[in-house]
Coordinates of C-alpha atoms in Angstrom, one line a residue:
X174 CA 229.6 -87.8 -13.9
X175 CA 230.8 -84.5 -15.3
X176 CA 232.4 -81.5 -13.6
X177 CA 231.1 -78.0 -13.9
X178 CA 232.6 -76.0 -16.7
X179 CA 234.4 -73.4 -14.5
X180 CA 236.4 -75.2 -11.9
X181 CA 240.0 -76.1 -11.2
X182 CA 241.3 -79.7 -11.9
X183 CA 241.8 -80.4 -8.2
X184 CA 238.3 -79.2 -7.2
X185 CA 236.7 -81.1 -10.1
X186 CA 238.5 -84.3 -9.1
X187 CA 237.4 -83.9 -5.5
X188 CA 233.8 -83.4 -6.4
X189 CA 233.8 -86.2 -9.0
X190 CA 235.4 -88.7 -6.7
X191 CA 234.4 -87.7 -3.2
X192 CA 231.8 -90.4 -2.8
X193 CA 234.4 -93.0 -3.6
X194 CA 236.9 -92.0 -1.0
X195 CA 236.0 -94.7 1.5
X196 CA 238.0 -97.4 3.1
X197 CA 238.0 -101.0 3.9
X198 CA 240.6 -103.2 5.5
X199 CA 242.6 -105.5 3.2
X200 CA 240.7 -108.8 3.1
X201 CA 242.9 -111.9 2.9
X202 CA 241.6 -115.4 3.1
X203 CA 243.8 -118.2 4.5
X204 CA 244.2 -121.0 1.9
X205 CA 241.9 -123.9 2.6
X206 CA 240.2 -126.8 0.8
X207 CA 237.7 -124.3 -0.6
X208 CA 240.4 -122.0 -2.0
X209 CA 241.3 -122.3 -5.7
X210 CA 244.1 -124.8 -6.2
X211 CA 247.3 -123.7 -7.8
X212 CA 246.8 -123.8 -11.6
X213 CA 248.9 -121.6 -13.9
X214 CA 246.2 -121.3 -16.5
X215 CA 243.4 -119.6 -14.6
X216 CA 242.2 -119.0 -11.0
X217 CA 238.8 -118.4 -9.6
X218 CA 238.0 -114.8 -10.0
X219 CA 234.8 -114.2 -8.0
X220 CA 232.9 -115.3 -5.0
X221 CA 229.1 -115.3 -4.5
X222 CA 227.4 -112.0 -3.6
X223 CA 226.2 -113.6 -0.3
X224 CA 229.8 -114.4 0.6
X225 CA 230.8 -110.9 -0.1
X226 CA 227.9 -109.5 1.9
X227 CA 228.7 -111.8 4.8
X228 CA 232.3 -110.6 4.8
X229 CA 231.2 -107.0 4.8
X230 CA 228.8 -107.6 7.6
X231 CA 231.4 -109.2 9.7
X232 CA 233.7 -106.2 9.4
X233 CA 230.9 -103.7 9.9
X234 CA 232.7 -101.3 7.6
X235 CA 232.0 -99.7 4.2
X236 CA 234.2 -101.2 1.4
X237 CA 236.8 -99.2 -0.2
X238 CA 236.2 -98.1 -3.8
X239 CA 238.8 -96.9 -6.2
X240 CA 239.8 -94.3 -7.4
X241 CA 240.6 -93.0 -3.9
X242 CA 244.2 -91.8 -3.8
X243 CA 245.3 -93.6 -6.9
X244 CA 246.1 -92.9 -10.6
X245 CA 242.5 -93.5 -11.4
X246 CA 241.7 -90.2 -9.6
X247 CA 244.1 -88.2 -11.8
X248 CA 241.5 -86.4 -14.0
X249 CA 241.3 -82.8 -15.3
X250 CA 238.5 -80.3 -15.0
X251 CA 237.1 -81.7 -18.3
X252 CA 237.0 -85.3 -17.0
X253 CA 240.1 -86.4 -18.9
X254 CA 242.7 -88.7 -17.4
X255 CA 246.0 -87.0 -16.9
X256 CA 248.9 -89.2 -16.0
X257 CA 251.5 -87.9 -13.5
X258 CA 255.1 -88.0 -14.5
X259 CA 257.6 -90.4 -12.8
X260 CA 259.6 -88.7 -10.0
X261 CA 262.7 -90.8 -9.8
X262 CA 264.7 -90.2 -12.9
X263 CA 268.3 -91.2 -12.1
X264 CA 270.3 -93.0 -14.8
X265 CA 272.8 -95.8 -14.9
X266 CA 276.2 -94.2 -15.6
X267 CA 279.7 -95.6 -15.3
X268 CA 280.9 -92.2 -14.0
X269 CA 277.9 -91.5 -11.8
X270 CA 276.2 -92.5 -8.6
X271 CA 274.7 -95.6 -10.1
X272 CA 277.3 -97.4 -12.3
X273 CA 276.6 -100.7 -14.1
X274 CA 277.2 -103.8 -12.0
X275 CA 276.1 -107.3 -11.8
X276 CA 273.9 -108.2 -8.7
X277 CA 273.7 -104.6 -7.5
X278 CA 270.2 -103.7 -8.8
X279 CA 266.8 -105.1 -8.1
X280 CA 263.6 -104.6 -10.3
X281 CA 260.2 -104.5 -8.7
X282 CA 257.6 -105.1 -11.3
X283 CA 254.1 -106.4 -12.1
X284 CA 253.3 -108.8 -15.0
X285 CA 250.0 -106.9 -15.3
X286 CA 251.6 -103.5 -15.8
X287 CA 252.4 -102.7 -19.4
X288 CA 255.1 -100.2 -18.4
X289 CA 256.8 -102.7 -16.1
X290 CA 256.5 -105.4 -18.7
X291 CA 258.7 -103.4 -21.0
X292 CA 261.6 -103.8 -18.6
X293 CA 261.0 -107.5 -18.1
X294 CA 261.1 -108.0 -21.9
X295 CA 264.5 -106.2 -22.1
X296 CA 265.9 -108.4 -19.4
X297 CA 264.8 -111.4 -21.5
X298 CA 265.9 -110.0 -24.8
X299 CA 269.4 -109.0 -23.6
X300 CA 269.9 -111.9 -21.3
X301 CA 270.1 -110.0 -18.1
X302 CA 268.0 -112.1 -15.7
X303 CA 271.2 -113.2 -13.9
X304 CA 272.3 -109.6 -13.6
X305 CA 269.2 -107.8 -12.2
X306 CA 267.2 -109.6 -9.5
X307 CA 263.4 -109.1 -9.4
X308 CA 260.3 -109.2 -7.3
X309 CA 256.8 -109.6 -8.7
X310 CA 253.8 -108.2 -7.0
X311 CA 250.3 -109.8 -6.8
X312 CA 248.0 -108.5 -9.5
X313 CA 245.1 -107.4 -7.2
X314 CA 245.5 -104.0 -5.6
X315 CA 245.0 -103.8 -1.8
X316 CA 244.3 -101.1 0.7
X317 CA 247.9 -100.2 1.7
X318 CA 247.1 -98.6 5.1
X319 CA 244.2 -100.8 6.3
X320 CA 244.3 -99.5 9.9
X321 CA 244.1 -95.8 8.9
X322 CA 240.5 -94.8 8.3
X323 CA 241.7 -91.5 6.7
X324 CA 243.9 -93.2 4.1
X325 CA 242.1 -94.2 1.0
X326 CA 245.1 -95.6 -1.1
X327 CA 244.9 -99.0 -2.8
X328 CA 247.8 -100.3 -4.7
X329 CA 250.4 -103.0 -5.4
X330 CA 251.0 -105.6 -2.7
X331 CA 253.3 -108.5 -2.1
X332 CA 251.4 -111.7 -1.1
X333 CA 252.2 -114.6 1.2
X334 CA 251.9 -118.1 -0.3
X335 CA 249.0 -119.0 2.0
X336 CA 246.8 -116.0 1.1
X337 CA 244.0 -115.4 -1.3
X338 CA 243.6 -111.8 -2.2
X339 CA 240.3 -109.9 -2.6
X340 CA 239.7 -106.7 -4.5
X341 CA 239.8 -103.4 -2.6
X342 CA 236.0 -103.8 -2.2
X343 CA 236.3 -107.3 -0.8
X344 CA 235.1 -109.1 -3.9
X345 CA 236.7 -112.0 -5.8
X346 CA 239.2 -114.6 -4.6
X347 CA 242.7 -114.5 -6.2
X348 CA 245.4 -116.9 -5.0
X349 CA 249.1 -116.1 -4.6
X350 CA 252.4 -117.9 -4.4
X351 CA 255.0 -119.3 -6.8
X352 CA 252.4 -121.2 -8.9
X353 CA 251.0 -117.8 -9.8
X354 CA 254.3 -116.0 -10.3
X355 CA 253.9 -113.9 -7.2
X356 CA 256.9 -113.3 -5.0
X357 CA 257.7 -111.6 -1.7
X358 CA 259.8 -108.4 -1.6
X359 CA 263.2 -110.2 -1.6
X360 CA 265.1 -107.1 -0.4
X361 CA 263.1 -105.5 2.4
X362 CA 260.2 -107.9 3.1
X363 CA 257.8 -105.1 2.4
X364 CA 254.1 -105.7 2.4
X365 CA 253.3 -103.0 -0.2
X366 CA 255.1 -101.2 -3.0
X367 CA 254.1 -98.0 -1.1
X368 CA 256.4 -99.1 1.7
X369 CA 259.4 -99.0 -0.7
X370 CA 258.6 -95.5 -1.7
X371 CA 258.1 -94.3 1.8
X372 CA 261.4 -96.0 2.9
X373 CA 263.2 -93.6 0.5
X374 CA 261.3 -90.5 1.5
X375 CA 258.8 -90.1 -1.4
X376 CA 256.6 -87.1 -0.8
X377 CA 252.9 -86.5 -0.6
X378 CA 251.0 -87.1 -3.8
X379 CA 253.5 -89.7 -5.1
X380 CA 252.0 -92.4 -7.2
X381 CA 253.4 -95.7 -5.9
X382 CA 254.0 -97.3 -9.3
X383 CA 256.0 -100.1 -10.8
X384 CA 258.6 -100.6 -12.3
X385 CA 261.1 -99.6 -9.7
X386 CA 264.8 -100.0 -10.3
X387 CA 266.3 -100.2 -6.8
X388 CA 270.0 -100.0 -5.8
X389 CA 270.7 -102.5 -3.1
X390 CA 274.1 -101.0 -2.3
X391 CA 272.9 -97.4 -1.5
X392 CA 269.3 -98.3 -0.6
X393 CA 268.0 -95.7 -3.1
X394 CA 265.5 -95.8 -5.9
X395 CA 267.4 -95.3 -9.2
X396 CA 264.3 -94.9 -11.4
X397 CA 260.6 -95.5 -11.7
X398 CA 260.4 -94.3 -15.3
X399 CA 260.1 -97.3 -17.5
X400 CA 261.3 -95.7 -20.8
X401 CA 264.6 -94.7 -19.2
X402 CA 265.0 -98.0 -17.4
X403 CA 264.6 -99.7 -20.8
X404 CA 267.3 -97.5 -22.4
X405 CA 269.7 -98.2 -19.5
X406 CA 269.1 -102.0 -19.6
X407 CA 269.8 -101.9 -23.3
X408 CA 273.0 -99.9 -23.3
X409 CA 274.7 -100.0 -19.9
X410 CA 275.0 -103.7 -18.9
X411 CA 276.5 -105.2 -22.1
X412 CA 279.6 -106.4 -20.3
X413 CA 277.3 -108.8 -18.3
X414 CA 274.7 -109.5 -20.9
X415 CA 274.3 -112.9 -22.6
X416 CA 273.4 -111.0 -25.9
X417 CA 275.4 -107.8 -25.8
X418 CA 275.3 -107.4 -29.6
X419 CA 271.6 -106.8 -29.5
X420 CA 270.9 -103.0 -29.7
X421 CA 267.3 -102.0 -29.3
X422 CA 268.2 -98.3 -29.9
X423 CA 270.6 -98.3 -32.9
X424 CA 272.0 -95.0 -34.0
X425 CA 270.6 -95.1 -37.6
X426 CA 267.0 -95.7 -36.3
X427 CA 266.9 -93.4 -33.3
X428 CA 265.1 -90.6 -35.1
X429 CA 262.4 -93.0 -36.3
X430 CA 262.1 -94.7 -32.9
X431 CA 261.8 -91.4 -31.1
X432 CA 259.1 -90.2 -33.5
X433 CA 257.1 -93.4 -33.1
X434 CA 257.4 -93.5 -29.4
X435 CA 256.0 -90.0 -29.1
X436 CA 252.7 -90.6 -30.9
X437 CA 252.4 -94.2 -29.8
X438 CA 252.6 -93.2 -26.2
X439 CA 250.0 -90.5 -26.4
X440 CA 247.6 -92.3 -28.8
X441 CA 248.0 -95.9 -27.8
X442 CA 250.0 -96.7 -24.7
X443 CA 248.4 -94.0 -22.6
X444 CA 245.5 -93.7 -25.0
X445 CA 243.8 -96.8 -23.7
X446 CA 244.0 -95.4 -20.1
X447 CA 242.6 -92.1 -21.3
X448 CA 239.6 -94.0 -22.6
X449 CA 239.2 -96.2 -19.5
X450 CA 239.7 -93.6 -16.8
X451 CA 237.8 -90.7 -18.5
X452 CA 234.9 -89.5 -16.4
X453 CA 233.2 -87.4 -19.0
X454 CA 231.7 -88.4 -22.4
X455 CA 233.6 -85.7 -24.2
X456 CA 237.0 -86.8 -22.8
X457 CA 236.2 -90.4 -23.7
X458 CA 235.1 -89.5 -27.2
X459 CA 238.3 -87.5 -27.8
X460 CA 240.5 -90.3 -26.4
X461 CA 238.9 -93.1 -28.3
X462 CA 239.1 -91.2 -31.5
X463 CA 242.8 -90.6 -31.1
X464 CA 243.3 -94.3 -30.1
X465 CA 241.8 -95.7 -33.2
X466 CA 243.4 -93.2 -35.6
X467 CA 246.7 -94.3 -34.1
X468 CA 245.9 -98.0 -34.5
X469 CA 245.0 -97.4 -38.1
X470 CA 248.4 -95.7 -38.5
X471 CA 250.2 -98.7 -37.0
X472 CA 248.2 -101.1 -39.2
X473 CA 249.4 -99.1 -42.3
X474 CA 253.1 -99.1 -41.1
X475 CA 253.0 -102.9 -40.4
X476 CA 251.6 -103.5 -43.9
X477 CA 254.9 -102.2 -45.4
X478 CA 257.5 -103.5 -42.9
X479 CA 257.9 -106.2 -40.3
X480 CA 258.6 -104.1 -37.3
X481 CA 257.5 -100.7 -36.1
X482 CA 260.7 -98.8 -37.0
X483 CA 261.7 -100.9 -40.0
X484 CA 263.2 -104.2 -40.7
X485 CA 264.9 -104.6 -37.2
X486 CA 263.2 -105.3 -33.9
X487 CA 263.8 -102.2 -31.7
X488 CA 262.8 -100.4 -28.6
X489 CA 259.7 -99.1 -30.5
X490 CA 258.4 -102.7 -30.6
X491 CA 259.2 -103.2 -26.9
X492 CA 257.1 -100.2 -26.1
X493 CA 254.2 -100.9 -28.5
X494 CA 253.7 -104.6 -27.9
X495 CA 252.5 -104.5 -24.2
X496 CA 249.5 -102.4 -25.1
X497 CA 248.6 -104.5 -28.1
X498 CA 248.9 -107.9 -26.4
X499 CA 246.5 -106.6 -23.7
X500 CA 244.0 -105.0 -26.0
X501 CA 241.5 -107.7 -27.0
X502 CA 241.8 -109.5 -23.6
X503 CA 241.2 -106.4 -21.5
X504 CA 241.0 -103.0 -23.1
X505 CA 238.2 -103.7 -25.6
X506 CA 235.8 -104.5 -22.7
X507 CA 237.3 -102.9 -19.6
X508 CA 238.4 -99.5 -21.1
X509 CA 235.6 -99.3 -23.6
X510 CA 238.0 -99.5 -26.6
X511 CA 235.4 -101.5 -28.6
X512 CA 235.3 -99.9 -32.0
X513 CA 237.3 -102.8 -33.3
X514 CA 239.3 -105.7 -31.9
X515 CA 242.9 -106.0 -32.9
X516 CA 242.2 -109.4 -34.4
X517 CA 240.3 -107.5 -37.0
X518 CA 243.5 -105.8 -38.1
X519 CA 245.4 -108.5 -40.1
X520 CA 248.9 -106.8 -39.9
X521 CA 248.6 -105.9 -36.2
X522 CA 247.3 -109.3 -35.1
X523 CA 250.1 -111.1 -37.0
X524 CA 252.6 -108.7 -35.6
X525 CA 251.5 -109.4 -32.0
X526 CA 252.2 -113.1 -32.5
X527 CA 255.5 -112.4 -34.2
X528 CA 256.7 -110.3 -31.3
X529 CA 255.5 -112.7 -28.7
X530 CA 257.4 -115.5 -30.4
X531 CA 260.6 -113.5 -30.4
X532 CA 263.1 -115.2 -28.0
X533 CA 263.0 -113.4 -24.7
X534 CA 259.6 -111.7 -25.1
X535 CA 257.0 -114.3 -24.0
X536 CA 258.3 -114.3 -20.4
X537 CA 257.0 -110.7 -20.1
X538 CA 253.4 -111.8 -20.7
X539 CA 251.3 -113.5 -18.0
X540 CA 247.7 -113.2 -19.0
X541 CA 246.4 -114.4 -15.6
X542 CA 248.2 -111.5 -14.0
X543 CA 247.0 -109.1 -16.7
X544 CA 243.3 -110.0 -16.6
X545 CA 243.2 -110.5 -12.8
X546 CA 244.7 -107.0 -12.2
X547 CA 242.5 -104.9 -14.3
X548 CA 239.3 -106.7 -13.5
X549 CA 239.9 -106.9 -9.7
X550 CA 241.7 -103.7 -8.8
X551 CA 239.3 -100.9 -9.6
X552 CA 235.9 -101.5 -8.0
X553 CA 234.6 -98.2 -9.5
X554 CA 234.9 -99.9 -12.9
X555 CA 234.1 -103.5 -12.0
X556 CA 232.4 -103.7 -8.6
X557 CA 232.2 -107.5 -8.3
X558 CA 235.7 -108.3 -9.7
X559 CA 234.4 -110.7 -12.2
X560 CA 237.0 -111.7 -14.8
X561 CA 235.7 -112.4 -18.3
X562 CA 236.4 -115.8 -19.8
X563 CA 237.8 -114.9 -23.2
X564 CA 238.9 -114.4 -25.8
X565 CA 242.1 -116.5 -24.9
X566 CA 244.0 -115.6 -28.0
X567 CA 246.6 -118.2 -29.1
X568 CA 249.8 -116.2 -29.2
X569 CA 251.8 -119.2 -30.4
X570 CA 249.6 -119.5 -33.6
X571 CA 251.5 -119.1 -36.9
X572 CA 252.0 -115.6 -38.3
X573 CA 252.8 -114.2 -41.7
X574 CA 255.5 -111.6 -40.8
X575 CA 258.4 -113.6 -42.3
X576 CA 257.1 -112.6 -45.7
X577 CA 259.1 -109.4 -45.3
X578 CA 262.3 -111.3 -45.1
X579 CA 261.3 -113.2 -48.3
X580 CA 260.5 -109.9 -50.0
X581 CA 264.0 -108.6 -49.2
X582 CA 265.8 -111.5 -50.9

């Protein structure tokens, strides 16, 4: 699909996506003997087409298809994906409305979301899990207003332990509960992340994203901008942290970190989404070219030093890693980023294992959540919610990155 040359972004988006703005009630299956048993490694990811058709027939409604009112719909007149900025941008400040405190703040996140995973990794790296409480959503998006035929939004949901979630189109079967690292909303008992935003008065057009740093004392959202949450977790809670000496944004490296973050965000972090959510060939071609030029640049940097910004592990690695660890498992196939796999880059592939094996980092990676989310949440990209079997990279395999320490001796 491609928009006409002379049109506004909003009208182009409406014309491109109008056939997909349809709705279906959230489909939840009670756990039974036929439901997949709890197993941390992998859950059943699809049901038979006859089962899906039977379910659709019983509801007598047309299934919802993304993009609807989601980030997938945020495309320009040229068919390029254009991410909206976060709207809650408060900061943790000892002299401000949101001072650092232990037990006051709550982080809503998804293991599947690379932006939210940044925050989880900093909690682990700094030793802040006892300071900031958390809630983890189910990876499969759901229709968030199933009783409103005029509301096409599908997004993050909290699941009950006895539920099996289907995709927004009614496909697949994805279990929930503690065995799958899915939790309820521990603060409000919300059903959807959308409910949290609407509770604090978020306006029309808001993207109901994670992470959310929430202040339990005032009942306000502090921030939904992951880069700023990462900075505040690094710098503002040291009096409560188990590892306060770790500084992910050290003064001597800030210039290098900021420069890296800028082009890594545009070319890689957001670059994979620009490939996957493009709705014109020209937009995709431009995005995939920028992505692989940026990856070649990273490969060159990692040939000369252990980490992105030099010899020390920093915020630049926290921001780069979530995209890289998802790349071969998801983006190569799902977002059409298939010019090369990252396992074909010797420095990047060893770096991924090195970072994953850094104490505090591995807890931010849940590959079942990651693959289940992408392959089940966007019917416009994967109608039957079938999750590919591989490649199942061994992130605990040995790496060669310690060679840089030996070179420095």
